[in-house]
């Protein structure tokens, strides 16, 4: 008899609650007005699955352990990927959620480790597992230990592990589970003490590799190159096995991440796993009575709508996760659901919780335990659970707001039905341009392939710090340079000129006393996390990244922790502490920001008749000037309070377009309306950029002006929020016709009379969404597109700077002028603290040198994206 293969064998996870998702779906639609909110239904058909025989080389103890856990045979894609790795080929398995990707890498990794356990010391072979989150590594550790394969000594190596345990891991473990941050800050700098582990390294697993995109992905790619270099120096040539959600060109992504030729990567993309059917709804909340900012019509928020759906599903016994965009929304949705459920059944509120970054480690572990054991029926989560612990038995997923990419949407939707049962997934549109466009144009999701991953390890702002770190680990030689790509040599010249490296006959050497790894901020968090401390008790509530502090924890900011509201009394940036007091308030706060963009260099230009579309380097100056107090229940603005905070400056990449003012006037945009037209076009374009770039709208910002001092023309600028650029603006330039065409369609199709959050208003606008001219924006966009060429193919990569020139994307400014030790490497967060994604810090404080070679903890493992004002 064939037993069902599972992705994480041996976890002992309970089955679902037994509720019928189909019946629950119909129940959701019985409430008045709800059926009209489902704009589109798509059914993902059930699939039978295709199995394959066990490879003969699988270690017998491993096979026996898997069979005991219920894995009688394997899916065909698991065998194909595992066999490629066993044959010494780098492999990426890119199949759907719950398709059993973990077995694809566990088979070769644990077999190699078990075979090597017979060697003296038990370390004839080792394996390294990398995940973007601590939660996922902890979950995988439980899987491996549950299998209990003789000779396999598995352990996590992260910021939650005490120093004495880290020494044991380094000296004895043969299967180490960690994250890129810890690899960067501790394992690689301490490679001399990890020599025995590195010498025996056979398999490196890079799990959830689609998460490594943009600036973060570029950093991780350079960390992996440093790992390959040190492993080779120790005498090892490990095989890399990458696991990814379904993605476009997975072999290309794997090639860029690992730094190997694409022809050396085997891509396994045919998903052979069995799946139940999934009903997928595109849901638009109703319009609210009255009007919002500047008299615009507004819709009910995705968070409020999702809280109601979560309530009804939990009340029906349907195990559900509601994915939300921010920490604040996770708390608000969970709290709202608990309050509503208390009226249904007093026992149900305790079975609903928020799961987000910023929790202390012990809080996070307890929530994960309750998830695994099925004690929680409903969870409101940031993307932490998209990549976090495995949760079998989920019946439904609610996605509050477009998650940024089609890949992320299907990854979240795929969390339901992991045990083979039918499932329900609901995308609830937020009141913003992209969400509105998606639910009214379902073909952009259902009829389009998932996105390619954008990353650029050759970005000098990223590569420079890693070359310094590599030189500190082991002097760089000419033979090392091909590993780091064509920009390595010119970047090295800048580092030498700036005194960060010294060139000797034997290569390039790190000459400074400070740690070279401190130059690279993998997650763009901007430095030490800011701890939130209760002033009256000294209790640490959690943390936010330094780059978010001005927006999340400014004086007067409201901070929500496990349903309780606190008000920030003071922000001490030097001490990385925000003092808060417990206070019940009925309002939220959002920061207001001013932004100025200076164009440093134009790298490329596309002429569409009199219109110019350009890309190049810019300098963005931002400042948080005030914050709004809004009534929590309605969003009504109660008042604005001034703030006195310093400016922050960011050098990055941008795309911009210019239009002659006389042509705009001929098109019906009067000079007096020009600022409003450009401003509205900027907001709409930012909202639609994720349609063509692998980003969230919060990964970019923008500025518009009727007369830009650097162009002398009406100009709209959209820029990356990452130092040096993350590739998003460049993708916008490459796909400009598609991007701006969709933007014009959105503005034209929106039924509002003068602009609303679904088209040209931005919830984070530093100017209070004034002035905005919707009709003028549409005229401007149509004028821009009048002579647009078809989108050209995406460029192959970053050009190499000429001798003596500044690094690409830096506008001719030398790297020494940027000073890699100051704030130029951080992202500038110009958002209001609605942070999303996983924070691996969780209150961890960076270790000082412990004397054992593990010279630093991974402090900033925050994936909380940097989110500009617009």
XYZ file of N, CA and C in Angstrom, residues 358-446:
267
model
N 9.634 40.456 15.886
C 9.712 41.320 17.046
C 9.385 40.631 18.344
N 8.777 39.422 18.302
C 8.530 38.690 19.532
C 9.846 38.207 20.123
N 9.874 38.035 21.418
C 11.038 37.454 22.067
C 11.109 35.960 21.721
N 12.300 35.369 21.774
C 12.446 33.965 21.349
C 11.495 33.012 22.049
N 11.312 33.179 23.371
C 10.448 32.239 24.092
C 8.989 32.378 23.662
N 8.552 33.595 23.326
C 7.196 33.789 22.826
C 7.014 33.102 21.477
N 8.018 33.256 20.628
C 7.950 32.668 19.298
C 7.900 31.143 19.371
N 8.736 30.570 20.219
C 8.778 29.108 20.333
C 7.442 28.549 20.841
N 6.808 29.256 21.798
C 5.538 28.787 22.325
C 4.462 28.809 21.245
N 4.425 29.863 20.444
C 3.448 29.929 19.358
C 3.693 28.819 18.347
N 4.961 28.566 18.035
C 5.274 27.506 17.082
C 4.842 26.144 17.613
N 5.024 25.932 18.918
C 4.591 24.666 19.512
C 3.078 24.503 19.382
N 2.330 25.556 19.684
C 0.871 25.481 19.599
C 0.405 25.275 18.157
N 1.148 25.853 17.209
C 0.821 25.632 15.803
C 1.032 24.178 15.416
N 2.174 23.639 15.816
C 2.482 22.259 15.462
C 1.474 21.281 16.073
N 1.037 21.560 17.302
C 0.149 20.649 17.997
C -1.316 20.866 17.649
N -1.606 21.889 16.836
C -2.977 22.121 16.425
C -3.819 22.821 17.466
N -3.197 23.356 18.516
C -3.949 24.066 19.546
C -4.536 25.367 19.008
N -3.823 26.011 18.086
C -4.316 27.240 17.478
C -5.180 26.907 16.267
N -6.373 27.465 16.232
C -7.249 27.299 15.072
C -7.064 28.424 14.062
N -6.751 29.630 14.549
C -6.589 30.773 13.668
C -5.353 31.564 14.019
N -4.631 32.011 12.987
C -3.407 32.788 13.179
C -3.417 33.951 12.201
N -3.130 35.142 12.721
C -2.880 36.299 11.863
C -1.374 36.486 11.823
N -0.789 36.370 10.657
C 0.663 36.312 10.553
C 1.181 37.248 9.468
N 2.360 37.805 9.719
C 3.114 38.423 8.633
C 3.678 37.299 7.770
N 4.564 37.609 6.869
C 5.111 36.566 5.998
C 5.990 35.596 6.761
N 6.089 35.764 8.090
C 6.843 34.833 8.920
C 6.419 33.389 8.667
N 5.127 33.146 8.531
C 4.653 31.776 8.331
C 4.707 31.343 6.882
N 4.928 32.301 5.964
C 5.107 31.913 4.565
C 6.351 31.052 4.436
N 7.387 31.403 5.217
C 8.649 30.688 5.147
C 8.985 30.010 6.463
N 8.061 30.002 7.414
C 8.380 29.536 8.752
C 8.069 28.075 8.963
N 7.580 27.756 10.160
C 7.361 26.370 10.536
C 6.326 25.728 9.632
N 6.482 24.421 9.451
C 5.528 23.685 8.634
C 4.251 23.468 9.432
N 3.110 23.763 8.836
C 1.816 23.609 9.495
C 0.934 22.751 8.604
N 0.827 21.488 8.922
C -0.057 20.612 8.158
C -1.478 20.760 8.668
N -2.432 20.391 7.848
C -3.815 20.369 8.275
C -4.547 21.681 8.139
N -3.935 22.714 7.573
C -4.653 23.963 7.367
C -5.708 23.775 6.283
N -6.881 24.367 6.519
C -7.977 24.255 5.568
C -8.141 25.503 4.709
N -7.745 26.665 5.240
C -7.998 27.914 4.527
C -6.876 28.904 4.773
N -6.663 29.763 3.788
C -5.700 30.850 3.876
C -6.385 32.118 3.392
N -6.239 33.188 4.163
C -6.714 34.502 3.759
C -5.486 35.389 3.578
N -5.345 36.001 2.422
C -4.201 36.875 2.133
C -4.725 38.310 2.085
N -4.380 39.093 3.093
C -4.872 40.472 3.206
C -3.940 41.402 2.445
N -4.290 41.675 1.216
C -3.471 42.561 0.400
C -2.492 41.797 -0.464
N -2.289 42.294 -1.666
C -1.348 41.672 -2.604
C 0.021 41.557 -1.948
N 0.619 40.348 -1.914
C 1.873 40.160 -1.180
C 3.121 40.612 -1.922
N 2.974 41.162 -3.114
C 4.137 41.704 -3.813
C 4.486 40.977 -5.085
N 4.329 39.646 -5.096
C 4.651 38.871 -6.288
C 3.646 37.729 -6.435
N 3.507 37.232 -7.657
C 2.669 36.063 -7.882
C 3.239 34.853 -7.146
N 4.562 34.769 -7.117
C 5.203 33.660 -6.416
C 4.818 33.646 -4.944
N 4.860 34.815 -4.292
C 4.500 34.884 -2.877
C 3.030 34.573 -2.664
N 2.174 35.003 -3.592
C 0.744 34.726 -3.465
C 0.486 33.231 -3.465
N 1.067 32.513 -4.439
C 0.829 31.078 -4.509
C 1.529 30.346 -3.369
N 2.641 30.887 -2.904
C 3.304 30.277 -1.746
C 2.395 30.340 -0.525
N 1.744 31.479 -0.318
C 0.858 31.619 0.836
C -0.417 30.802 0.653
N -0.991 30.876 -0.542
C -2.203 30.101 -0.794
C -1.940 28.618 -0.618
N -0.734 28.192 -0.948
C -0.390 26.779 -0.855
C -0.191 26.271 0.550
N -0.235 27.169 1.546
C -0.120 26.696 2.923
C -1.345 25.879 3.329
N -2.474 26.113 2.686
C -3.669 25.311 2.965
C -3.671 24.083 2.069
N -4.229 22.997 2.586
C -4.319 21.767 1.807
C -3.026 20.983 1.768
N -2.126 21.235 2.714
C -0.823 20.560 2.698
C -0.948 19.068 3.016
N -2.050 18.657 3.625
C -2.222 17.237 3.925
C -3.019 16.509 2.853
N -3.257 17.189 1.742
C -3.943 16.544 0.628
C -5.428 16.815 0.557
N -5.979 17.532 1.564
C -7.416 17.808 1.538
C -7.683 19.026 0.654
N -8.968 19.207 0.289
C -9.350 20.398 -0.461
C -9.189 21.627 0.424
N -9.041 22.794 -0.213
C -8.709 23.996 0.548
C -9.360 25.217 -0.074
N -9.372 26.287 0.716
C -9.879 27.581 0.275
C -8.785 28.619 0.446
N -8.603 29.477 -0.562
C -7.663 30.595 -0.475
C -8.374 31.847 -0.958
N -8.206 32.947 -0.204
C -8.887 34.199 -0.523
C -7.862 35.332 -0.563
N -7.779 36.034 -1.692
C -6.979 37.258 -1.782
C -7.919 38.434 -1.559
N -7.745 39.138 -0.430
C -8.575 40.288 -0.097
C -7.832 41.549 -0.526
N -8.425 42.300 -1.441
C -7.732 43.462 -2.004
C -7.669 44.602 -0.998
N -6.487 45.187 -0.898
C -6.326 46.427 -0.151
C -6.796 47.564 -1.047
N -7.070 48.709 -0.451
C -7.538 49.861 -1.224
C -6.329 50.614 -1.766
N -5.658 50.000 -2.738
C -4.530 50.665 -3.376
C -4.460 50.242 -4.840
N -3.650 50.920 -5.657
C -3.705 50.688 -7.116
C -3.439 49.260 -7.549
N -2.380 48.633 -7.013
C -2.035 47.304 -7.504
C -3.101 46.285 -7.138
N -3.568 46.306 -5.894
C -4.593 45.351 -5.485
C -5.846 45.501 -6.339
N -6.244 46.752 -6.554
C -7.427 47.000 -7.373
C -7.232 46.467 -8.783
N -6.076 46.712 -9.361
C -5.803 46.252 -10.716
C -5.841 44.722 -10.781
N -5.236 44.072 -9.789
C -5.144 42.612 -9.815
C -6.520 41.961 -9.738
N -7.376 42.403 -8.796
C -8.663 41.719 -8.652
C -9.611 42.032 -9.800
N -9.372 43.121 -10.523
C -10.195 43.419 -11.691
C -9.573 42.881 -12.985
N -8.328 42.443 -12.917
C -7.650 41.839 -14.071
C -7.034 40.517 -13.618
N -7.832 39.519 -13.306
C -7.291 38.256 -12.768
C -6.306 37.583 -13.697
N -6.332 37.941 -14.974
C -5.404 37.299 -15.912
C -3.947 37.616 -15.602
N -3.674 38.743 -14.900
C -2.275 39.067 -14.588
C -1.716 38.123 -13.537
N -2.603 37.438 -12.810
C -2.171 36.439 -11.828
C -2.341 35.039 -12.391
N -3.519 34.768 -12.918
C -3.849 33.404 -13.322
C -3.302 33.057 -14.694
